[in-house]
Amino acid sequence: MPIPMSRPAQARRLLGGAALVLFGLALGGFQQQARAEDEATFLKESAAFFDQQSKTSLPLQVDQATRLEKVNLDTGSKVLHYHYGLNNMKADGLDAAALDKFRGEQRARLERGTCQQPALLERIRQHGIRISHDYDGSDGKPLASIEIDPQTLQCKG
């Protein structure tokens, strides 16, 4: 029987693993793959799961600068949103070069983490779900949004 992850290990995995741990828990609870006619039910149940997880397990300090605040699945657009707060960067006054660097580094890390979980990636692809990592600066203003589209993500084998 696997040993449950500690909160610090969970936090590192949430950020480094493209925040797919919670998503994996939701999908792992369903024994059967959702058929087309079950898609609405699957999405509704997944959205309820993420709402509950956000209420009971979050916020979660991911690292010194990053806190996972909320996870929610928008069933209409089929986008799984991870909302983060950063304590070391303000949205106001951040120059374009620094913002581009942040986005590039985060995208690379998030894509690597997503690719490291092929079974979850396949389930996400089957349901046409996209992933958005939304970051707010320390001033509470939106800083960056990084979308991962599993349908077009190229993982190295």
Coordinates of N, CA and C in Angstrom, one line a residue:
M1 N 0.9 -1.2 0.0 CA 0.0 0.0 0.0 C 0.9 1.2 0.0
P2 N 0.6 2.2 -0.9 CA 1.5 3.4 -1.0 C 1.3 4.2 0.3
I3 N 2.4 4.9 0.6 CA 2.3 5.8 1.8 C 1.8 7.2 1.3
P4 N 0.8 7.8 2.0 CA 0.3 9.1 1.6 C 1.4 10.1 1.6
M5 N 1.4 11.0 0.6 CA 2.4 12.1 0.5 C 2.2 13.1 1.7
S6 N 3.3 13.6 2.2 CA 3.2 14.6 3.2 C 2.8 15.9 2.4
R7 N 2.4 16.9 3.2 CA 2.0 18.2 2.6 C 3.1 18.9 1.8
P8 N 4.4 18.9 2.3 CA 5.4 19.5 1.5 C 5.7 18.7 0.2
A9 N 5.6 17.4 0.3 CA 5.8 16.6 -0.9 C 4.6 16.8 -1.9
Q10 N 3.4 17.0 -1.4 CA 2.3 17.3 -2.2 C 2.5 18.6 -2.9
A11 N 2.9 19.6 -2.1 CA 3.1 20.9 -2.7 C 4.1 20.9 -3.9
R12 N 5.2 20.2 -3.7 CA 6.2 20.2 -4.8 C 5.6 19.5 -6.0
R13 N 4.9 18.4 -5.7 CA 4.3 17.6 -6.8 C 3.2 18.5 -7.5
L14 N 2.5 19.2 -6.8 CA 1.4 20.0 -7.4 C 2.0 21.0 -8.4
L15 N 3.1 21.7 -8.0 CA 3.6 22.6 -8.9 C 4.5 21.9 -10.0
G16 N 5.4 21.1 -9.6 CA 6.3 20.4 -10.6 C 5.5 19.4 -11.4
G17 N 4.4 18.9 -11.0 CA 3.7 17.9 -11.7 C 2.5 18.4 -12.4
A18 N 2.6 19.7 -12.8 CA 1.6 20.4 -13.5 C 0.2 20.4 -12.8
A19 N 0.4 20.3 -11.5 CA -0.8 20.4 -10.6 C -1.9 19.3 -11.0
L20 N -1.4 18.2 -11.4 CA -2.3 17.1 -11.9 C -2.7 16.2 -10.8
V21 N -2.1 16.3 -9.6 CA -2.4 15.4 -8.5 C -3.9 15.4 -8.2
L22 N -4.4 16.6 -7.9 CA -5.8 16.7 -7.6 C -6.7 16.1 -8.8
F23 N -6.3 16.4 -10.0 CA -7.0 15.9 -11.1 C -7.0 14.4 -11.2
G24 N -5.8 13.9 -10.9 CA -5.7 12.4 -10.9 C -6.6 11.8 -9.9
L25 N -6.7 12.4 -8.7 CA -7.6 11.9 -7.7 C -9.0 11.8 -8.2
A26 N -9.4 12.9 -8.9 CA -10.8 12.9 -9.4 C -11.0 11.9 -10.4
L27 N -10.1 11.8 -11.3 CA -10.3 10.8 -12.4 C -10.1 9.4 -11.9
G28 N -9.3 9.2 -10.9 CA -9.1 7.8 -10.3 C -10.3 7.3 -9.6
G29 N -11.2 8.2 -9.3 CA -12.4 7.8 -8.6 C -13.4 7.2 -9.5
F30 N -13.2 7.3 -10.8 CA -14.2 6.8 -11.8 C -13.6 5.5 -12.4
Q31 N -14.3 4.4 -12.1 CA -13.8 3.1 -12.6 C -13.9 3.0 -14.1
Q32 N -15.0 3.4 -14.7 CA -15.3 3.3 -16.1 C -14.9 4.6 -16.8
Q33 N -14.4 4.5 -18.0 CA -14.2 5.7 -18.8 C -15.5 6.3 -19.2
A34 N -15.7 7.6 -19.1 CA -16.9 8.2 -19.4 C -17.2 8.1 -20.9
R35 N -18.4 7.7 -21.3 CA -18.8 7.6 -22.7 C -19.4 9.0 -23.0
A36 N -19.6 9.2 -24.3 CA -20.0 10.5 -24.8 C -21.3 10.9 -24.1
E37 N -22.2 10.0 -23.8 CA -23.5 10.4 -23.2 C -23.3 10.7 -21.7
D38 N -22.1 10.2 -21.1 CA -21.8 10.5 -19.7 C -21.0 11.7 -19.5
E39 N -20.6 12.4 -20.6 CA -19.6 13.5 -20.5 C -20.1 14.5 -19.5
A40 N -21.4 14.9 -19.6 CA -21.9 16.0 -18.7 C -21.8 15.6 -17.3
T41 N -22.2 14.3 -17.0 CA -22.1 13.8 -15.6 C -20.7 13.8 -15.1
F42 N -19.8 13.3 -16.0 CA -18.4 13.2 -15.6 C -17.9 14.6 -15.3
L43 N -18.2 15.6 -16.1 CA -17.7 17.0 -15.9 C -18.3 17.6 -14.6
K44 N -19.6 17.3 -14.4 CA -20.3 17.8 -13.2 C -19.7 17.2 -11.9
E45 N -19.5 15.9 -11.9 CA -18.9 15.3 -10.8 C -17.4 15.7 -10.5
S46 N -16.7 15.9 -11.6 CA -15.3 16.4 -11.5 C -15.3 17.8 -10.9
A47 N -16.2 18.7 -11.4 CA -16.2 20.0 -10.9 C -16.6 20.1 -9.4
A48 N -17.5 19.2 -9.0 CA -17.9 19.2 -7.6 C -16.7 18.7 -6.7
F49 N -16.0 17.7 -7.3 CA -14.8 17.2 -6.6 C -13.8 18.3 -6.3
F50 N -13.5 19.1 -7.4 CA -12.5 20.2 -7.2 C -13.0 21.3 -6.3
D51 N -14.2 21.6 -6.3 CA -14.8 22.5 -5.4 C -14.6 22.1 -3.9
Q52 N -14.8 20.8 -3.7 CA -14.7 20.2 -2.4 C -13.2 20.2 -2.0
Q53 N -12.3 19.8 -2.9 CA -10.9 19.8 -2.6 C -10.4 21.2 -2.3
S54 N -10.9 22.2 -3.0 CA -10.4 23.6 -2.7 C -10.9 24.0 -1.4
K55 N -12.0 23.6 -0.9 CA -12.5 24.0 0.4 C -11.8 23.3 1.5
T56 N -11.4 22.0 1.3 CA -10.8 21.3 2.4 C -9.3 21.2 2.4
S57 N -8.6 21.4 1.2 CA -7.2 21.2 1.1 C -6.4 22.4 0.7
L58 N -7.1 23.5 0.4 CA -6.4 24.7 -0.1 C -6.7 25.9 0.8
P59 N -5.9 26.9 0.9 CA -4.7 27.1 0.1 C -3.6 26.2 0.6
L60 N -2.6 26.0 -0.3 CA -1.4 25.1 0.0 C -0.2 25.9 -0.5
Q61 N 0.8 26.0 0.4 CA 2.0 26.7 0.1 C 2.9 25.7 -0.8
V62 N 3.1 26.1 -2.0 CA 3.8 25.2 -3.0 C 5.3 25.3 -2.8
D63 N 5.8 26.6 -2.7 CA 7.2 26.8 -2.4 C 7.2 28.2 -1.7
Q64 N 8.4 28.7 -1.6 CA 8.5 30.0 -0.8 C 7.7 31.1 -1.4
A65 N 7.6 31.1 -2.7 CA 6.9 32.3 -3.4 C 5.5 32.0 -3.9
T66 N 5.1 30.7 -3.9 CA 3.9 30.3 -4.6 C 2.9 29.6 -3.7
R67 N 1.7 30.0 -3.8 CA 0.6 29.4 -3.0 C -0.5 29.0 -3.9
L68 N -0.9 27.7 -3.9 CA -2.1 27.3 -4.7 C -3.3 27.7 -3.9
E69 N -4.1 28.5 -4.5 CA -5.3 29.1 -3.8 C -6.6 28.3 -4.1
K70 N -6.7 27.9 -5.3 CA -8.0 27.3 -5.7 C -7.8 26.4 -7.0
V71 N -8.7 25.4 -7.1 CA -8.7 24.6 -8.3 C -10.2 24.5 -8.7
N72 N -10.5 24.8 -9.9 CA -11.9 24.6 -10.4 C -11.9 24.2 -11.8
L73 N -13.0 23.4 -12.2 CA -13.2 23.0 -13.5 C -14.4 23.7 -14.1
D74 N -14.1 24.5 -15.1 CA -15.2 25.2 -15.9 C -15.8 24.2 -16.8
T75 N -17.0 23.7 -16.5 CA -17.6 22.6 -17.3 C -18.0 23.1 -18.7
G76 N -18.3 24.3 -18.8 CA -18.7 24.9 -20.2 C -17.6 24.9 -21.1
S77 N -16.4 25.4 -20.7 CA -15.3 25.5 -21.6 C -14.3 24.3 -21.5
K78 N -14.6 23.5 -20.5 CA -13.8 22.3 -20.2 C -12.3 22.7 -20.0
V79 N -12.2 23.7 -19.1 CA -10.8 24.2 -18.7 C -10.7 24.0 -17.2
L80 N -9.6 23.3 -16.8 CA -9.3 23.1 -15.4 C -8.4 24.2 -15.0
H81 N -8.8 25.1 -14.1 CA -8.1 26.2 -13.7 C -7.4 26.0 -12.3
Y82 N -6.1 26.3 -12.3 CA -5.3 26.3 -11.1 C -5.0 27.7 -10.8
H83 N -5.4 28.2 -9.6 CA -5.2 29.7 -9.3 C -4.1 29.7 -8.2
Y84 N -3.1 30.5 -8.6 CA -1.9 30.6 -7.7 C -1.8 32.1 -7.3
G85 N -1.2 32.3 -6.1 CA -0.8 33.6 -5.7 C 0.7 33.6 -5.5
L86 N 1.4 34.7 -5.9 CA 2.8 34.8 -5.8 C 3.1 35.9 -4.8
N87 N 4.1 35.7 -3.9 CA 4.4 36.7 -2.9 C 5.6 37.5 -3.2
N88 N 6.2 37.2 -4.4 CA 7.5 37.9 -4.7 C 7.5 38.7 -6.0
M89 N 6.3 38.9 -6.6 CA 6.2 39.6 -7.9 C 4.9 40.4 -7.9
K90 N 4.9 41.6 -8.2 CA 3.7 42.4 -8.4 C 3.4 42.5 -9.9
A91 N 2.1 42.5 -10.2 CA 1.7 42.6 -11.6 C 2.0 44.0 -12.1
D92 N 1.7 45.0 -11.3 CA 1.9 46.4 -11.7 C 3.4 46.7 -11.7
G93 N 3.9 47.2 -12.7 CA 5.3 47.6 -12.8 C 6.3 46.5 -13.3
L94 N 5.8 45.3 -13.5 CA 6.6 44.3 -14.0 C 6.9 44.5 -15.5
D95 N 8.2 44.5 -15.9 CA 8.5 44.8 -17.3 C 8.2 43.5 -18.1
A96 N 8.0 43.8 -19.4 CA 7.6 42.7 -20.4 C 8.6 41.6 -20.4
A97 N 9.9 41.9 -20.4 CA 11.0 40.9 -20.4 C 10.9 39.9 -19.2
A98 N 10.7 40.5 -18.0 CA 10.6 39.7 -16.8 C 9.4 38.8 -16.9
L99 N 8.3 39.3 -17.4 CA 7.0 38.6 -17.5 C 7.2 37.4 -18.5
D100 N 7.8 37.7 -19.6 CA 8.0 36.7 -20.6 C 8.9 35.6 -20.1
K101 N 9.9 36.0 -19.3 CA 10.8 35.0 -18.7 C 10.1 34.1 -17.7
F102 N 9.2 34.7 -16.9 CA 8.4 33.9 -15.9 C 7.5 33.0 -16.7
R103 N 6.8 33.4 -17.7 CA 5.9 32.6 -18.4 C 6.7 31.4 -19.1
G104 N 7.8 31.7 -19.7 CA 8.6 30.7 -20.4 C 9.1 29.6 -19.4
E105 N 9.6 30.0 -18.3 CA 10.1 29.1 -17.3 C 9.0 28.2 -16.7
Q106 N 7.9 28.9 -16.4 CA 6.7 28.1 -15.8 C 6.1 27.2 -16.9
R107 N 6.0 27.6 -18.1 CA 5.4 26.7 -19.1 C 6.3 25.5 -19.3
A108 N 7.6 25.6 -19.4 CA 8.5 24.5 -19.5 C 8.3 23.5 -18.4
R109 N 8.3 24.0 -17.2 CA 8.1 23.2 -16.0 C 6.7 22.5 -16.0
L110 N 5.7 23.2 -16.3 CA 4.4 22.6 -16.3 C 4.2 21.6 -17.4
E111 N 4.7 21.8 -18.5 CA 4.6 20.9 -19.6 C 5.4 19.6 -19.3
R112 N 6.6 19.7 -18.7 CA 7.4 18.6 -18.3 C 6.6 17.7 -17.3
G113 N 6.1 18.4 -16.3 CA 5.3 17.7 -15.3 C 4.1 17.0 -15.8
T114 N 3.4 17.6 -16.8 CA 2.2 17.0 -17.4 C 2.7 15.8 -18.2
C115 N 3.8 15.9 -18.9 CA 4.3 14.7 -19.7 C 4.7 13.6 -18.8
Q116 N 5.1 13.8 -17.6 CA 5.6 12.8 -16.7 C 4.5 11.9 -16.1
Q117 N 3.2 12.3 -16.5 CA 2.1 11.5 -16.0 C 1.2 11.1 -17.2
P118 N 1.7 10.1 -18.0 CA 1.1 9.7 -19.2 C -0.3 9.2 -19.1
A119 N -0.6 8.4 -18.0 CA -2.0 7.9 -17.8 C -3.0 9.0 -17.6
L120 N -2.6 10.0 -16.8 CA -3.5 11.1 -16.5 C -3.6 12.0 -17.8
L121 N -2.5 12.2 -18.5 CA -2.6 13.0 -19.7 C -3.5 12.3 -20.7
E122 N -3.5 11.0 -20.8 CA -4.4 10.3 -21.8 C -5.9 10.6 -21.4
R123 N -6.2 10.5 -20.1 CA -7.6 10.7 -19.6 C -8.0 12.1 -19.9
I124 N -7.1 13.1 -19.7 CA -7.4 14.5 -19.9 C -7.7 14.6 -21.4
R125 N -6.9 14.0 -22.3 CA -7.1 14.1 -23.7 C -8.4 13.5 -24.1
Q126 N -8.8 12.4 -23.5 CA -10.0 11.7 -23.9 C -11.2 12.6 -23.6
H127 N -11.2 13.4 -22.6 CA -12.3 14.3 -22.3 C -12.2 15.7 -22.8
G128 N -11.1 15.9 -23.6 CA -10.9 17.3 -24.2 C -10.8 18.4 -23.2
I129 N -10.2 18.1 -22.1 CA -10.0 19.1 -21.0 C -8.6 19.8 -21.2
R130 N -8.7 21.2 -21.1 CA -7.4 21.9 -21.2 C -7.1 22.4 -19.7
I131 N -5.9 22.8 -19.5 CA -5.4 23.1 -18.2 C -4.9 24.6 -18.2
S132 N -5.4 25.4 -17.3 CA -4.9 26.8 -17.2 C -4.3 27.0 -15.8
H133 N -3.1 27.5 -15.8 CA -2.5 27.9 -14.5 C -2.5 29.4 -14.5
D134 N -3.3 30.0 -13.6 CA -3.5 31.4 -13.5 C -2.8 32.0 -12.2
Y135 N -1.9 32.9 -12.4 CA -1.1 33.5 -11.4 C -1.5 34.9 -11.1
D136 N -1.6 35.3 -9.8 CA -1.9 36.6 -9.4 C -0.6 37.1 -8.7
G137 N -0.2 38.4 -8.8 CA 0.9 38.9 -8.2 C 0.6 39.2 -6.7
S138 N 1.7 39.6 -6.0 CA 1.5 39.9 -4.6 C 0.6 41.1 -4.4
D139 N 0.3 41.9 -5.4 CA -0.6 43.0 -5.3 C -2.1 42.5 -5.6
G140 N -2.3 41.2 -5.8 CA -3.6 40.6 -6.0 C -4.1 40.8 -7.4
K141 N -3.3 41.3 -8.3 CA -3.8 41.6 -9.6 C -3.3 40.4 -10.5
P142 N -4.0 40.1 -11.6 CA -3.6 39.0 -12.5 C -2.2 39.3 -13.1
L143 N -1.4 38.3 -13.0 CA 0.0 38.4 -13.5 C 0.2 37.7 -14.8
A144 N -0.2 36.4 -14.8 CA 0.0 35.6 -16.0 C -1.0 34.4 -16.0
S145 N -1.3 34.0 -17.2 CA -2.1 32.8 -17.3 C -1.4 31.9 -18.4
I146 N -1.1 30.7 -18.0 CA -0.4 29.7 -18.9 C -1.3 28.5 -19.1
E147 N -1.7 28.4 -20.4 CA -2.6 27.3 -20.7 C -1.8 26.2 -21.3
I148 N -2.2 25.0 -20.9 CA -1.6 23.7 -21.4 C -2.7 23.0 -22.2
D149 N -2.5 22.8 -23.4 CA -3.5 22.1 -24.2 C -3.0 20.6 -24.4
P150 N -3.5 19.7 -23.7 CA -3.0 18.3 -23.8 C -3.2 17.7 -25.2
Q151 N -4.1 18.2 -26.0 CA -4.3 17.7 -27.3 C -3.1 18.0 -28.2
T152 N -2.4 19.1 -28.0 CA -1.3 19.5 -28.8 C 0.0 19.4 -28.1
L153 N 0.0 19.0 -26.9 CA 1.3 18.9 -26.1 C 2.1 17.7 -26.7
Q154 N 3.4 18.0 -27.0 CA 4.3 17.1 -27.6 C 5.2 16.6 -26.5
C155 N 5.0 15.4 -26.0 CA 5.9 14.8 -25.0 C 7.0 14.0 -25.6
K156 N 8.2 14.1 -25.1 CA 9.3 13.3 -25.6 C 9.3 11.9 -25.0
G157 N 9.4 10.9 -25.8 CA 9.2 9.6 -25.4 C 10.0 8.9 -24.5

